[in-house]
Short mmCIF file of C-alpha atoms in Angstrom, two decimals:
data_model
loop_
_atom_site.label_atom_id
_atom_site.label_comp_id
_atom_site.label_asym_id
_atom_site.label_seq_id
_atom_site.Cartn_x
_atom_site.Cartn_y
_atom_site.Cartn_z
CA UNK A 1 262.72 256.38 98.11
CA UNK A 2 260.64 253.70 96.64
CA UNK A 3 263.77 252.15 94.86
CA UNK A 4 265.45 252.53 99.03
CA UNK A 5 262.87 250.65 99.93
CA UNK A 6 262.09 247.81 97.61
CA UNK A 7 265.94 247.06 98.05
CA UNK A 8 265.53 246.70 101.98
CA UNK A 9 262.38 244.62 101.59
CA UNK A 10 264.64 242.19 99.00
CA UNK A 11 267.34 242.05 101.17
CA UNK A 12 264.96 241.28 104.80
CA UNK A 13 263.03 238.52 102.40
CA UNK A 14 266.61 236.93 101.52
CA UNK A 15 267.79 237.13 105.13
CA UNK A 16 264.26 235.37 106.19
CA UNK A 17 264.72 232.91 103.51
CA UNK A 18 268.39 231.91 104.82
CA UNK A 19 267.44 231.74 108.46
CA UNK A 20 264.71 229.31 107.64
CA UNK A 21 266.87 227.19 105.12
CA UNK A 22 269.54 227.48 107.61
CA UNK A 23 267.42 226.21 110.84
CA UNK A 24 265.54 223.52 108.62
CA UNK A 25 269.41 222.31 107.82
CA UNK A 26 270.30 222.55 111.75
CA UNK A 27 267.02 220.53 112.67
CA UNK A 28 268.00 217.53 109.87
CA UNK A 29 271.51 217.64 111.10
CA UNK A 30 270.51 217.45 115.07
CA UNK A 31 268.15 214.46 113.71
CA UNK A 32 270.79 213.03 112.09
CA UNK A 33 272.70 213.01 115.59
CA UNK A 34 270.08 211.49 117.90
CA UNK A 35 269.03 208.26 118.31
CA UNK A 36 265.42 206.84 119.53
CA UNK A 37 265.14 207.56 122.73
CA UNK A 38 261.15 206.19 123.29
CA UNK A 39 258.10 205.36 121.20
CA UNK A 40 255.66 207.53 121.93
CA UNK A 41 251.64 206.63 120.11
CA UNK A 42 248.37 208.82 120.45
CA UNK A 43 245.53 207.24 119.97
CA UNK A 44 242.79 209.74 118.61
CA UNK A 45 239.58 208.19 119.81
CA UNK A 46 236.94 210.44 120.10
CA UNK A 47 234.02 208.43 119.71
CA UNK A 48 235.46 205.64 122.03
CA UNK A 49 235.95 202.07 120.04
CA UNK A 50 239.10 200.62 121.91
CA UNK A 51 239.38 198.20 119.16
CA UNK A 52 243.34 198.61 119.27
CA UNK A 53 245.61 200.09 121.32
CA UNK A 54 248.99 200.85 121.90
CA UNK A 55 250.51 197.23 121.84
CA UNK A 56 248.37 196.53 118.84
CA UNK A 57 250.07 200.15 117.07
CA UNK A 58 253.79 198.26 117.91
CA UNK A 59 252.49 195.37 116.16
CA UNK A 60 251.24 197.22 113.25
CA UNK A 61 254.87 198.98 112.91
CA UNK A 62 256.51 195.61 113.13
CA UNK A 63 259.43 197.10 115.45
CA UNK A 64 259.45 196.65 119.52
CA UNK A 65 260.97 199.16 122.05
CA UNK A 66 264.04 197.21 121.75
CA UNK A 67 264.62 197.06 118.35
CA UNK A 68 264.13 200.64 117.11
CA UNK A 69 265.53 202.24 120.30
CA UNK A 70 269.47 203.36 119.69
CA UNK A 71 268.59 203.56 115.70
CA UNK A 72 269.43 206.62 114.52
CA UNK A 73 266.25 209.23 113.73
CA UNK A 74 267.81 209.41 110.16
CA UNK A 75 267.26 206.25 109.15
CA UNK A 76 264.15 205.41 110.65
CA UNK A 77 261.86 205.41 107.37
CA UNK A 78 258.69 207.20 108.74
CA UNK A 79 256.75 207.04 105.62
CA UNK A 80 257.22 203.33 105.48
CA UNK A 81 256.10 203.06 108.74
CA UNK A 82 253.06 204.57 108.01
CA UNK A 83 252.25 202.87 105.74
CA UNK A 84 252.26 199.59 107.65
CA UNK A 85 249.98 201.14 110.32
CA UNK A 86 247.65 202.20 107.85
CA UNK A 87 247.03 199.08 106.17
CA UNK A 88 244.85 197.71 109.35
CA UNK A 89 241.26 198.44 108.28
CA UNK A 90 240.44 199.68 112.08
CA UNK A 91 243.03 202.81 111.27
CA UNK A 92 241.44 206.04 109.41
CA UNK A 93 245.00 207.69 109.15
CA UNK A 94 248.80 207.54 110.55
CA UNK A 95 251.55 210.32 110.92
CA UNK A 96 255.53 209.24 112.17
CA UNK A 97 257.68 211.92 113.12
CA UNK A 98 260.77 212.69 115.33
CA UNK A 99 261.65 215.05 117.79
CA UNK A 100 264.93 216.68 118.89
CA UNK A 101 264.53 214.68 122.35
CA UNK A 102 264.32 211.22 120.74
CA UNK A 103 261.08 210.15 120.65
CA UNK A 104 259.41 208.56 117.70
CA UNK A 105 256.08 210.23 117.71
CA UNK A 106 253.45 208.20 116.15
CA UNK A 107 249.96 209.46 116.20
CA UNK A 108 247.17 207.24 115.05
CA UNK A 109 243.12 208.23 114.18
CA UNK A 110 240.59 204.85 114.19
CA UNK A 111 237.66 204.77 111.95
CA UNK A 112 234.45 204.75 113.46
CA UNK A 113 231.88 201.85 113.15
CA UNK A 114 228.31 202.71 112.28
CA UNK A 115 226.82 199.04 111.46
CA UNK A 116 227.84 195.98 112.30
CA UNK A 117 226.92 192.62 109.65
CA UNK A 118 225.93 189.42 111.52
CA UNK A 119 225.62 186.02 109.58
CA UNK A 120 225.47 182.34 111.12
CA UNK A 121 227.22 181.02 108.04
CA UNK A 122 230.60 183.11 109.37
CA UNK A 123 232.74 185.95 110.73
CA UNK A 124 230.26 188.99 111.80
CA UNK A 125 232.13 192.46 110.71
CA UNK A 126 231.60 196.25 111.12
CA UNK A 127 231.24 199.03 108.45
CA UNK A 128 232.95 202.30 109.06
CA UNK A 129 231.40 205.96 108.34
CA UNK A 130 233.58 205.78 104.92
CA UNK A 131 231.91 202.55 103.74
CA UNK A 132 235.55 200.67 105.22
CA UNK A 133 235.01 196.90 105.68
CA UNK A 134 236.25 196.16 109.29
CA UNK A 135 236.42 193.02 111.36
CA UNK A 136 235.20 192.37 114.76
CA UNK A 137 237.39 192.67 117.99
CA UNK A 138 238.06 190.27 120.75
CA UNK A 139 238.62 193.81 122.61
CA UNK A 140 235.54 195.62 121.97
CA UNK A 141 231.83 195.50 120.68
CA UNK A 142 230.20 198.56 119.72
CA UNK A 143 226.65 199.52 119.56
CA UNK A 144 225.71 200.02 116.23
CA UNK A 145 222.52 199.16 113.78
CA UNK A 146 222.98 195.33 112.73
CA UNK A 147 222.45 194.48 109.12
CA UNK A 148 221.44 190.66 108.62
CA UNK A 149 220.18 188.75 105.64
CA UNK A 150 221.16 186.96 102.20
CA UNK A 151 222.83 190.54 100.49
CA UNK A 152 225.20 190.75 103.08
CA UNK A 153 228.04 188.42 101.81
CA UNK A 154 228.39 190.84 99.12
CA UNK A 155 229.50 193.46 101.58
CA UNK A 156 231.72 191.17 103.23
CA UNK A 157 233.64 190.34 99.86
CA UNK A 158 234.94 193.86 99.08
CA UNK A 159 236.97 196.68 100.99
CA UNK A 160 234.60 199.32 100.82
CA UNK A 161 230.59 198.68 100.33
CA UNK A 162 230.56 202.28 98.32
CA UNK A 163 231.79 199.93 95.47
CA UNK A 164 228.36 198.34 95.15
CA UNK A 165 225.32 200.57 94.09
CA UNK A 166 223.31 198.98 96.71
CA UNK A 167 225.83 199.38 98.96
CA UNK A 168 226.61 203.04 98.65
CA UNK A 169 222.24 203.41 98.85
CA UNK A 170 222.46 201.11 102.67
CA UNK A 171 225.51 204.32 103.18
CA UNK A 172 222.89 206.62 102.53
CA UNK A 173 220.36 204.95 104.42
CA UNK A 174 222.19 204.47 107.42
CA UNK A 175 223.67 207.70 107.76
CA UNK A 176 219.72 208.94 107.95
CA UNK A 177 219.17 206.50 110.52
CA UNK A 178 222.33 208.05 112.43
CA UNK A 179 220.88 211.28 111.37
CA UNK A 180 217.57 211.38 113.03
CA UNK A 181 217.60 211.16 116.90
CA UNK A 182 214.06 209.30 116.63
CA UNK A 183 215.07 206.32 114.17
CA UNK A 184 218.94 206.57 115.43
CA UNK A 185 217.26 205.35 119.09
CA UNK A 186 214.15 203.13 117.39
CA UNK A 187 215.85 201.22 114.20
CA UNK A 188 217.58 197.69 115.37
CA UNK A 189 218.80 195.71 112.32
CA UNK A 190 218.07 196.28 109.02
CA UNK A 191 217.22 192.95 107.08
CA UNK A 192 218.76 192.73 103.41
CA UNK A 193 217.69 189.60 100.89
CA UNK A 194 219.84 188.72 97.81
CA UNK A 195 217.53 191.37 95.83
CA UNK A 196 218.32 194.18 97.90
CA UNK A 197 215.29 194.65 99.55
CA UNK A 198 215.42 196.02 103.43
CA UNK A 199 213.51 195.07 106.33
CA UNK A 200 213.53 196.58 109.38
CA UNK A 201 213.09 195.51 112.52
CA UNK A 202 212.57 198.36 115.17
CA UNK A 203 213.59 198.32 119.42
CA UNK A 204 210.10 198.88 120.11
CA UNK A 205 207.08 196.87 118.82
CA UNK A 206 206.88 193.27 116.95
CA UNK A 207 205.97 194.29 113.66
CA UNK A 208 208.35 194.10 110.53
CA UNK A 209 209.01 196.77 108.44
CA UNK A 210 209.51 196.10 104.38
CA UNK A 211 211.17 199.28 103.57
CA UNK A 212 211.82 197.45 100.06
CA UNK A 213 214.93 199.11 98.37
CA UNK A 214 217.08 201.53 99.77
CA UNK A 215 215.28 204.23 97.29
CA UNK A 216 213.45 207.41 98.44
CA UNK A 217 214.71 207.22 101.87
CA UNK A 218 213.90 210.29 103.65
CA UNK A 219 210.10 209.97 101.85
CA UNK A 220 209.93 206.77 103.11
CA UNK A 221 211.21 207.29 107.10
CA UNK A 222 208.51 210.66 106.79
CA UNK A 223 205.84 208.47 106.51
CA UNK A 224 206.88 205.15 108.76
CA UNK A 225 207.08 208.07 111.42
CA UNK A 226 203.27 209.85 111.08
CA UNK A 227 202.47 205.92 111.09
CA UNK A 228 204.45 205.76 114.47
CA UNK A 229 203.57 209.04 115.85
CA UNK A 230 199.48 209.11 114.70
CA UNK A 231 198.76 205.34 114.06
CA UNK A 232 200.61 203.21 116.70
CA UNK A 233 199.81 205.13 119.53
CA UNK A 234 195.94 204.74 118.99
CA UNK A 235 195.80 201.38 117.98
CA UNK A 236 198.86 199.94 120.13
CA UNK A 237 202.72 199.07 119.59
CA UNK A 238 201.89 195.29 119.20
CA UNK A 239 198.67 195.76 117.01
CA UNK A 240 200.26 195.08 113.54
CA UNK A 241 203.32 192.51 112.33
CA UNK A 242 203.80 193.53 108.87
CA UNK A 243 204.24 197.19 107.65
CA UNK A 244 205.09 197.87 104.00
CA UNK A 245 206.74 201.21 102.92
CA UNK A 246 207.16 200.22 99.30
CA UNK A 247 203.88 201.67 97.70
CA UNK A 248 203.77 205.22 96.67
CA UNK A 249 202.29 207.79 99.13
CA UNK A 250 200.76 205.31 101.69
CA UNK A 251 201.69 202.77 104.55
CA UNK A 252 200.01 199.40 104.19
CA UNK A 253 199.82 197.34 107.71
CA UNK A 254 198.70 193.88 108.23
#
């Protein structure tokens, strides 16, 4: 019986196994046989930063409607493709595909900013939430924690600012900042000088903050907060102009 049995399994496995080859054949072949019908791009923008859309994607793929329409499915090179979208620095990932209908599906996921560098001296640009070096928009600003100051060029000169130890410590920083609903609402620009040193520079009150490097973060924001939750509120929002964060286990203000 067992023997009866393990034969029938075999045998259903193998007849699976063709049907599946079979229909993945059929599907390549109908491919084969149609020809764009229509472009068709998806946007995935959760978070809302129109810094592209779907003219910008056509761009990106160097074709037009007119162009790629009447091609045949099977040789339209969707990896290539791909890979043409994904080299703009606003685009997280890319997928290119084809349907039985005709259309060249093209779905497309943006990074999302979470600082944007300012300078006088040239172009401003954004960071992304994977470190990603991105440049501003004529289309769209977003709201975001500015980072100013002397260090900043450095950022600007590579792809990704996780390939500078200070830079990957501002990554951590930031994503504390984005982390806490207090500082996410309260912390404006962050200052950085050629040493790596932060000040920040808050939406409420005049006083600047030397936070000093991005080191012992979340120690740090713990006690800038008693000072702004205990201190401030006694004394006043405009008392001090100089707070410094950098000595161990106590807030100096001036």
């Amino acid at each position: 019986m067992k023997l009866k049995f393990s034969i029938k399994r075999e045998i259903g496995i193998a007849i699976v196994t063709i049907l599946v080859f079979g229909l993945i054949a059929f599907t390549e072949r109908m491919k084969g046989e149609v020809a764009v019908h229509d472009v068709r791009i998806e946007i995935d923008n959760i978070h809302e930063n129109h810094f592209l859309d779907e003219e910008d994607i056509i761009d990106l793929m160097q074709w037009n409607h007119e162009r790629i329409k009447g091609v045949s499915l099977s040789k339209v090179n969707f990896r290539e493709i791909e890979g043409r979208i994904k080299k703009d620095p606003f685009i997280e990932d890319a997928q290119v595909y084809g349907d039985l209908k005709g259309n060249l599906m093209v779905n497309v996921v943006l990074r999302r900013p979470i600082a944007r560098i300012v300078r006088n001296d040239g172009p401003d640009g954004y960071i992304a939430e994977d470190g990603t070096i991105m440049p501003v928009s004529d289309k769209f600003t977003s709201r975001v924690v500015l980072l100013s100051g002397d260090f900043v060029r450095q950022l600007l000169q590579v792809r990704n600012v996780n390939e500078l130890e200070e830079g990957a410590k501002l990554m951590d920083m930031i994503g504390v900042i984005r982390g806490d609903e207090f500082w996410n609402a309260q912390v404006a620009q962050l200052s950085i000088d050629r040493k790596g040193k932060v000040t920040l520079f808050a939406q409420v009150g005049d006083e600047a903050i030397e936070f000093g490097r991005p080191d012992n973060v979340e120690e740090k924001f713990k006690k800038l907060k008693i000072f702004y939750k205990e201190i401030l509120p006694r004394v006043g929002w405009n008392k001090y102009n100089r707070v410094n964060l950098e000595y161990e286990g106590q807030v100096v203000a001036e």
